[in-house]
mmCIF file of C-alpha atoms in Angstrom:
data_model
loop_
_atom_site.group_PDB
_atom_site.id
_atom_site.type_symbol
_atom_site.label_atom_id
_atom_site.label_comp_id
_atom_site.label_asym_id
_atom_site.label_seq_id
_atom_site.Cartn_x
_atom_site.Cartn_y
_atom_site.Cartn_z
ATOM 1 C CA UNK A 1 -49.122 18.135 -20.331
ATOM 2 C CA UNK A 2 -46.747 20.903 -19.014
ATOM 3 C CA UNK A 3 -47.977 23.998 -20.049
ATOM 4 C CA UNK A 4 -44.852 26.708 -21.131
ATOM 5 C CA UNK A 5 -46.312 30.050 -20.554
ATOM 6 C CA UNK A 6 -43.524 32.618 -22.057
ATOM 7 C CA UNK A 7 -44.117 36.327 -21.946
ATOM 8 C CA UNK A 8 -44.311 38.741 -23.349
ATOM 9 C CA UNK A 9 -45.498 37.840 -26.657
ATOM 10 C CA UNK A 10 -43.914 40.635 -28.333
ATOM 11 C CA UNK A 11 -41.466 43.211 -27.613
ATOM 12 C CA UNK A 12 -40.501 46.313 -29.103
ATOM 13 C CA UNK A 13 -36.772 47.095 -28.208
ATOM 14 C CA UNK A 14 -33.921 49.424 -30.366
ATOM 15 C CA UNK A 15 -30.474 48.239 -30.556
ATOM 16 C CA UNK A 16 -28.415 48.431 -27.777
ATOM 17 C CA UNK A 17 -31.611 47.601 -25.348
ATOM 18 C CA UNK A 18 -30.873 44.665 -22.455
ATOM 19 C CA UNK A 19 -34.049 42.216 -22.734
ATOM 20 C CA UNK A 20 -35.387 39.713 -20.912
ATOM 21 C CA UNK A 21 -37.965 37.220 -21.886
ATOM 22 C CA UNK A 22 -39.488 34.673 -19.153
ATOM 23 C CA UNK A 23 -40.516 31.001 -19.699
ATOM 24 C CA UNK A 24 -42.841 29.511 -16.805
ATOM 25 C CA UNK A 25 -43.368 26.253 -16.687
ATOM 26 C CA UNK A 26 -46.818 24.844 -15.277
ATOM 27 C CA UNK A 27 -44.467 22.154 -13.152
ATOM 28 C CA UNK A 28 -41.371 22.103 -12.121
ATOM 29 C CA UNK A 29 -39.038 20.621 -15.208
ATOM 30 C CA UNK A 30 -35.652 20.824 -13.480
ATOM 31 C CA UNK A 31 -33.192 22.687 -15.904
ATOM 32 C CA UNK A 32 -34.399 20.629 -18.867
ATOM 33 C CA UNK A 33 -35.445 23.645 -20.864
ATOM 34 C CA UNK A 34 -33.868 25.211 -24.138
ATOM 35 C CA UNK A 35 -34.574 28.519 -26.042
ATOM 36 C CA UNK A 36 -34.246 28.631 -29.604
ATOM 37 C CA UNK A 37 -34.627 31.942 -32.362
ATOM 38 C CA UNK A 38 -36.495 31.729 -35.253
ATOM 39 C CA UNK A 39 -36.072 33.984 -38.007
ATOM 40 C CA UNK A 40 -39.114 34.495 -40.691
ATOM 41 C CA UNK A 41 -39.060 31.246 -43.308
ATOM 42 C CA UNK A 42 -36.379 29.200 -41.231
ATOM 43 C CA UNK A 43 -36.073 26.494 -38.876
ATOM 44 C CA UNK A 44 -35.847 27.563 -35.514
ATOM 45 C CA UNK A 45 -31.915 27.533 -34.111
ATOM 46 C CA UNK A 46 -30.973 26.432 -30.305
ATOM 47 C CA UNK A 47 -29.686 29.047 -28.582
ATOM 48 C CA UNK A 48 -29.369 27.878 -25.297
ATOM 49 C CA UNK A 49 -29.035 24.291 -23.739
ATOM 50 C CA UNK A 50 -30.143 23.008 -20.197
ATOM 51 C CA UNK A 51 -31.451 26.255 -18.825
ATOM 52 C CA UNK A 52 -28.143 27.941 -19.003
ATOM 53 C CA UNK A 53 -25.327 26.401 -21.429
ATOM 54 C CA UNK A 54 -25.015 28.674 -24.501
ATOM 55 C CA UNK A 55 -24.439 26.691 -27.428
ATOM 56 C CA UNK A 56 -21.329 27.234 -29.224
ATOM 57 C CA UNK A 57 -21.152 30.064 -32.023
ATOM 58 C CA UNK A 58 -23.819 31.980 -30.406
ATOM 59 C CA UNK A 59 -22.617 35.230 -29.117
ATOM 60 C CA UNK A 60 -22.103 35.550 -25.023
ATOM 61 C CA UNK A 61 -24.379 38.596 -25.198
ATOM 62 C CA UNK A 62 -27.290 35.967 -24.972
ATOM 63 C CA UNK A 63 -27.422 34.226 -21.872
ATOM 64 C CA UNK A 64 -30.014 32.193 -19.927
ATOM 65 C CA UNK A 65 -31.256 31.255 -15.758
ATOM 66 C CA UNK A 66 -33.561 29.657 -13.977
ATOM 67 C CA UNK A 67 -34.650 26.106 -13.076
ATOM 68 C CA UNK A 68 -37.816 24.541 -11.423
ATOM 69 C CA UNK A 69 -40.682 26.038 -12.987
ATOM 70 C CA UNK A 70 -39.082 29.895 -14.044
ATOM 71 C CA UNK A 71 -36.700 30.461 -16.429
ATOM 72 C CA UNK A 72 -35.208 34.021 -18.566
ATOM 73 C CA UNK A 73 -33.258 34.440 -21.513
ATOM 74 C CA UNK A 74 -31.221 37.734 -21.505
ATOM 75 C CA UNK A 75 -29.923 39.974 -24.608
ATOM 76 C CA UNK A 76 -27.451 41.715 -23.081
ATOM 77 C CA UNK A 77 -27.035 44.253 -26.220
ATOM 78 C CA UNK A 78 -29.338 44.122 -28.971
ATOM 79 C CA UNK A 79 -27.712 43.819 -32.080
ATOM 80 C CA UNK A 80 -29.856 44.078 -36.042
ATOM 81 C CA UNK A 81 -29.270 40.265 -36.449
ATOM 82 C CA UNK A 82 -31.110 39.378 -33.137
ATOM 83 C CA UNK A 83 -34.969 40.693 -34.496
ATOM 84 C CA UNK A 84 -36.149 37.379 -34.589
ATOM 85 C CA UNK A 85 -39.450 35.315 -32.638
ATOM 86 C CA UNK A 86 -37.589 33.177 -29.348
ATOM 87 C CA UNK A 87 -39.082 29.903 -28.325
ATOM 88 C CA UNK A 88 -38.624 28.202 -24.883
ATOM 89 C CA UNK A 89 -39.014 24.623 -24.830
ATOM 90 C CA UNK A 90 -39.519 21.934 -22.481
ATOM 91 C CA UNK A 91 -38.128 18.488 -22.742
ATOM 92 C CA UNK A 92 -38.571 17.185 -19.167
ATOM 93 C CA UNK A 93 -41.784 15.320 -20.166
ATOM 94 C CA UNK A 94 -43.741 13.760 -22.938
ATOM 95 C CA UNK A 95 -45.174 15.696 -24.580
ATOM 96 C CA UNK A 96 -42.782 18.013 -25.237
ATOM 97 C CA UNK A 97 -43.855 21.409 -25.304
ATOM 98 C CA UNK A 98 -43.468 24.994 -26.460
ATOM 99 C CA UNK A 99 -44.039 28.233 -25.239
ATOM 100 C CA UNK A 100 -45.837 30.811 -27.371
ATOM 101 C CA UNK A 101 -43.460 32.747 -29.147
ATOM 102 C CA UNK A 102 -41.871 36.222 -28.249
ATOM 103 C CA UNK A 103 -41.711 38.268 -31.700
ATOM 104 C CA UNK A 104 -38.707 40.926 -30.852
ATOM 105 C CA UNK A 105 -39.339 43.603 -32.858
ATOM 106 C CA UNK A 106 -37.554 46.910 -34.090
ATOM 107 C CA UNK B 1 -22.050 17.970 -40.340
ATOM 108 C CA UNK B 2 -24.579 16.344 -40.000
ATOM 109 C CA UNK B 3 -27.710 17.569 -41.818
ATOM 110 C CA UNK B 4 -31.255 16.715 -42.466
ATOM 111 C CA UNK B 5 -33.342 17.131 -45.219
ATOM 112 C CA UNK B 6 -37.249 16.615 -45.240
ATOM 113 C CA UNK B 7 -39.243 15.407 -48.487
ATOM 114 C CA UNK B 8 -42.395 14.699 -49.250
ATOM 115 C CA UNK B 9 -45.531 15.843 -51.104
ATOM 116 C CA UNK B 10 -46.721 19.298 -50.459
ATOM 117 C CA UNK B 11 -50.396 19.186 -50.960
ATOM 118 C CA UNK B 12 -52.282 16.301 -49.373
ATOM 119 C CA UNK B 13 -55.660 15.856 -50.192
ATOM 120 C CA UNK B 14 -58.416 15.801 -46.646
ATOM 121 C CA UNK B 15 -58.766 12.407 -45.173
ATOM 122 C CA UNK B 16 -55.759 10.849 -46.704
ATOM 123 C CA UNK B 17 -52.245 10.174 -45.356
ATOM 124 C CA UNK B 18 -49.795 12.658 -44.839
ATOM 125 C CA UNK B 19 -46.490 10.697 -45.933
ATOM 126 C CA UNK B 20 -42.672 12.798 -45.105
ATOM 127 C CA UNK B 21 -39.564 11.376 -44.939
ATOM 128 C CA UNK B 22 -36.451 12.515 -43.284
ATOM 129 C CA UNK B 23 -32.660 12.062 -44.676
ATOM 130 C CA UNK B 24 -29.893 12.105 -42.613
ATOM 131 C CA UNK B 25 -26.489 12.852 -44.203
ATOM 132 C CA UNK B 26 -22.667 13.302 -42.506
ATOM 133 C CA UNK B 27 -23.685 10.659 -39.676
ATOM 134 C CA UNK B 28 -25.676 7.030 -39.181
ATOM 135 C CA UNK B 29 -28.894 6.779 -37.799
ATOM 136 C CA UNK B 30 -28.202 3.302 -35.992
ATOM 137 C CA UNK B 31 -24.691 4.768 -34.797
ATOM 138 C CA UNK B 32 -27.612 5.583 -31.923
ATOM 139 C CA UNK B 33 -26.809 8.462 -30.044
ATOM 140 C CA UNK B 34 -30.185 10.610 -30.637
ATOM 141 C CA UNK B 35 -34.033 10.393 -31.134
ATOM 142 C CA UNK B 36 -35.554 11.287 -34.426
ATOM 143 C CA UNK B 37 -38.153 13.729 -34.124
ATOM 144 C CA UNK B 38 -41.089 15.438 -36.146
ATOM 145 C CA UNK B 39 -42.152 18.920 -35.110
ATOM 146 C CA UNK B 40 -44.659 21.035 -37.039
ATOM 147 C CA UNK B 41 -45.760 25.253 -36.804
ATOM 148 C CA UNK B 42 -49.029 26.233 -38.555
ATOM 149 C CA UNK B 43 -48.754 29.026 -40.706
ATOM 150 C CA UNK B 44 -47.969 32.142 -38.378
ATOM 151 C CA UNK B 45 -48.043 30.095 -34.879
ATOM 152 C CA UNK B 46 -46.007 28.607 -32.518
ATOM 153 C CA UNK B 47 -44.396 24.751 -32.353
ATOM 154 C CA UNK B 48 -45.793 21.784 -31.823
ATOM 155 C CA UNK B 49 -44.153 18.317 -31.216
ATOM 156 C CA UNK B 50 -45.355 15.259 -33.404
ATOM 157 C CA UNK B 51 -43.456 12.619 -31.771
ATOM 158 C CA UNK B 52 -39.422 10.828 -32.028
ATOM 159 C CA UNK B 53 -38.208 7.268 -32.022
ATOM 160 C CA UNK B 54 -34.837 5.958 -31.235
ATOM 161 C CA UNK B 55 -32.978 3.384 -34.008
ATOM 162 C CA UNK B 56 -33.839 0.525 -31.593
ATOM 163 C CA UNK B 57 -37.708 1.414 -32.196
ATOM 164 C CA UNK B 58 -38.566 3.129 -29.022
ATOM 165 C CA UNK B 59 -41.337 5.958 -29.880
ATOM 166 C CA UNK B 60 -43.037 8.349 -28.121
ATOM 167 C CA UNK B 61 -45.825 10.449 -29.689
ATOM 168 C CA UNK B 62 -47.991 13.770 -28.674
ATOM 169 C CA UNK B 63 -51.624 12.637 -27.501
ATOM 170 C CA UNK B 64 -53.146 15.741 -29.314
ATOM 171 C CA UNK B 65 -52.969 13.564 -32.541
ATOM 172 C CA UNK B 66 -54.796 10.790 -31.165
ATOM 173 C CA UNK B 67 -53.104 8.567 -32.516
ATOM 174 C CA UNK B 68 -52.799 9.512 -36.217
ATOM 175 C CA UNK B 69 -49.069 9.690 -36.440
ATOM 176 C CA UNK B 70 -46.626 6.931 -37.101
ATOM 177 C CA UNK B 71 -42.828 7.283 -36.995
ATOM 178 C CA UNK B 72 -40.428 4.794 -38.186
ATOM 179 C CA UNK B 73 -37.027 4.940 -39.449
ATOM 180 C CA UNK B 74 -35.448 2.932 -42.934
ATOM 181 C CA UNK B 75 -31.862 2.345 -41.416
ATOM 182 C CA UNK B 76 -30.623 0.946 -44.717
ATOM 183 C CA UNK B 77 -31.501 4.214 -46.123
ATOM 184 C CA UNK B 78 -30.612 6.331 -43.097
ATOM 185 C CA UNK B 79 -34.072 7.803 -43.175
ATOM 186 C CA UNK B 80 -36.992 8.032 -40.737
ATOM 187 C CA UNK B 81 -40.273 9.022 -41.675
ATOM 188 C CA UNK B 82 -43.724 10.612 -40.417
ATOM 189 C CA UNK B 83 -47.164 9.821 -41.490
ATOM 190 C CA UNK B 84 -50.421 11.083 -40.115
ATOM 191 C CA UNK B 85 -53.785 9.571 -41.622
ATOM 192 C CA UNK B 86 -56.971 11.121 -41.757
ATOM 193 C CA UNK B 87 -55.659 14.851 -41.967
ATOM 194 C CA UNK B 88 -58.219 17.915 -41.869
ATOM 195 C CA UNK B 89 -57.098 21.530 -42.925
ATOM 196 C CA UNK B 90 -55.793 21.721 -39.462
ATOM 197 C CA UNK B 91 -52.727 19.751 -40.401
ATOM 198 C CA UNK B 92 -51.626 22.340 -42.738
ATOM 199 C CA UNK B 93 -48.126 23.492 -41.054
ATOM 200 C CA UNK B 94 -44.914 23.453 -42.030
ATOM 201 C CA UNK B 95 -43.005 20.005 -40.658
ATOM 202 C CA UNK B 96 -39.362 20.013 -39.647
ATOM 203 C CA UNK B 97 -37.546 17.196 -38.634
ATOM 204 C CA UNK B 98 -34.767 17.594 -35.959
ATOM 205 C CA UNK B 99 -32.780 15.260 -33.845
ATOM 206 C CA UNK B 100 -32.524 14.837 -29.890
ATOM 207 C CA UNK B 101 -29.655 13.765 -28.787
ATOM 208 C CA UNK B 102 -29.721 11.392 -26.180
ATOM 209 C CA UNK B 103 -27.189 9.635 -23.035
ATOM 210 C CA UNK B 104 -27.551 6.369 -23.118
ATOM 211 C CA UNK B 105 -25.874 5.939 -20.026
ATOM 212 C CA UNK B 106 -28.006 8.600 -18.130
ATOM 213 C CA UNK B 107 -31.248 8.010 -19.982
ATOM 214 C CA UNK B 108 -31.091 11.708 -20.378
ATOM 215 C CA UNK B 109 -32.535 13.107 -23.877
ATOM 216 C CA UNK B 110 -31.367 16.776 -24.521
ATOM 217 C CA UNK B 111 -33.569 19.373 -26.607
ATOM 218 C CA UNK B 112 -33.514 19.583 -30.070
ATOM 219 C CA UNK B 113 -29.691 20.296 -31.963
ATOM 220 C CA UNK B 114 -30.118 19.845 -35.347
ATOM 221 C CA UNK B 115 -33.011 20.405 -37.719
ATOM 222 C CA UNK B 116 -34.203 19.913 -41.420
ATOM 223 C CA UNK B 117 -35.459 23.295 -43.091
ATOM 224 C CA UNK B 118 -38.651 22.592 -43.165
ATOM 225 C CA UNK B 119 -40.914 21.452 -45.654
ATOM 226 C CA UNK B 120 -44.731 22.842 -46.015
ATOM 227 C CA UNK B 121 -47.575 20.523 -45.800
ATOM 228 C CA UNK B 122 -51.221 21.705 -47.056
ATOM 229 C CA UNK B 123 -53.851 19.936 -46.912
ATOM 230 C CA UNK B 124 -56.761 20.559 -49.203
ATOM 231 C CA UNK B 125 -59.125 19.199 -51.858
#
């Protein structure tokens, strides 16, 4: 299995902060990695496609890199709505897997 | 819009058969076009993958459930469903469905677009 370490597993930030969150992949999966946000008691929501393709609706201040085995999703600007737990996820190979969790806290 | 919507029981008792289905409304499940897939998060962690299939019957599944779980889809009913038999407490989690769209013509499967809300799944005498 490809493991998906993401770190760090939680991050205190105010509004207005720039974050950066980092998904490493035990083996290189190309760009076939997505990032979704979770917010408490819902299903989790893609954010980001393909490493790098921001899905539409989803404000530009989140963006995302990387391909191979290293990837980052950026906030650019925290805003209130973004508090939330961010997944990465690979879809390169079976199984599919997860990485941890990043809670982004207040 | 497409939307799913998971149902099912939500206490299962140990050693049974965890039965959920999935319904798919605002598009057809053998218009092909994505996988069907079953994730689950116990209470307070992180994702896991159960498995997909595709409307032609192609399934893949996660080894970590040697081989409990079963996927299979009810086209005249534009449903697919999930069971897993002989559950344990660790099974408690809350199961989403989601879909996968996938490229025929590239083979390529992309990461999860869509998903159900979730349904919550404890298992327990």
């Amino acid at each position: 299995d490809i493991q998906m370490t993401q770190s760090p597993s939680a991050l205190s930030a105010s509004i207005g902060d720039r974050v950066t969150i980092t998904c490493r992949a035990s083996q290189a999966i190309r760009r076939d990695l997505a990032w979704y946000q979770q917010k408490l008691g819902k299903a989790p929501k893609r954010l980001i496609s393909a490493a790098s393709s921001l899905q539409s609706a989803v404000p530009s201040r989140f963006s995302g890199s990387g391909s191979g085995t290293e990837f980052t999703l950026t906030i650019s600007s925290l805003q209130p709505e973004d508090f939330a737990t961010y997944y990465c996820l690979q879809h390169n190979s079976y199984p599919y897997t997860f990485g941890q969790g990043t809670k982004l806290e207040i | 819009q497409v939307q799913l919507e998971e149902s099912g029981p939500g206490l299962v008792k140990p050693s049974q058969t965890l039965s959920l289905t999935c319904t798919v409304s605002g598009a057809s499940i053998t218009s092909g076009g994505y996988y069907c897939s079953w994730i689950r998060q116990h209470p307070g962690k992180g994702l896991e993958w159960i498995g997909h299939i595709y409307y032609s019957g192609n399934t893949y599944y996660n080894p970590s459930l040697k081989s409990r779980a079963a996927i299979s889809i009810d086209t005249s009913e534009n449903q697919f469903s999930l069971r897993l038999n002989s559950v344990t407490a660790a099974d408690t989690a809350v199961y989403y469905c989601a879909r996968a769209p996938h490229y025929v013509s590239s083979g390529y499967t992309d990461a999860f677009d869509i998903w159900g809300q979730g349904t919550m799944v404890t298992v327990s005498s």
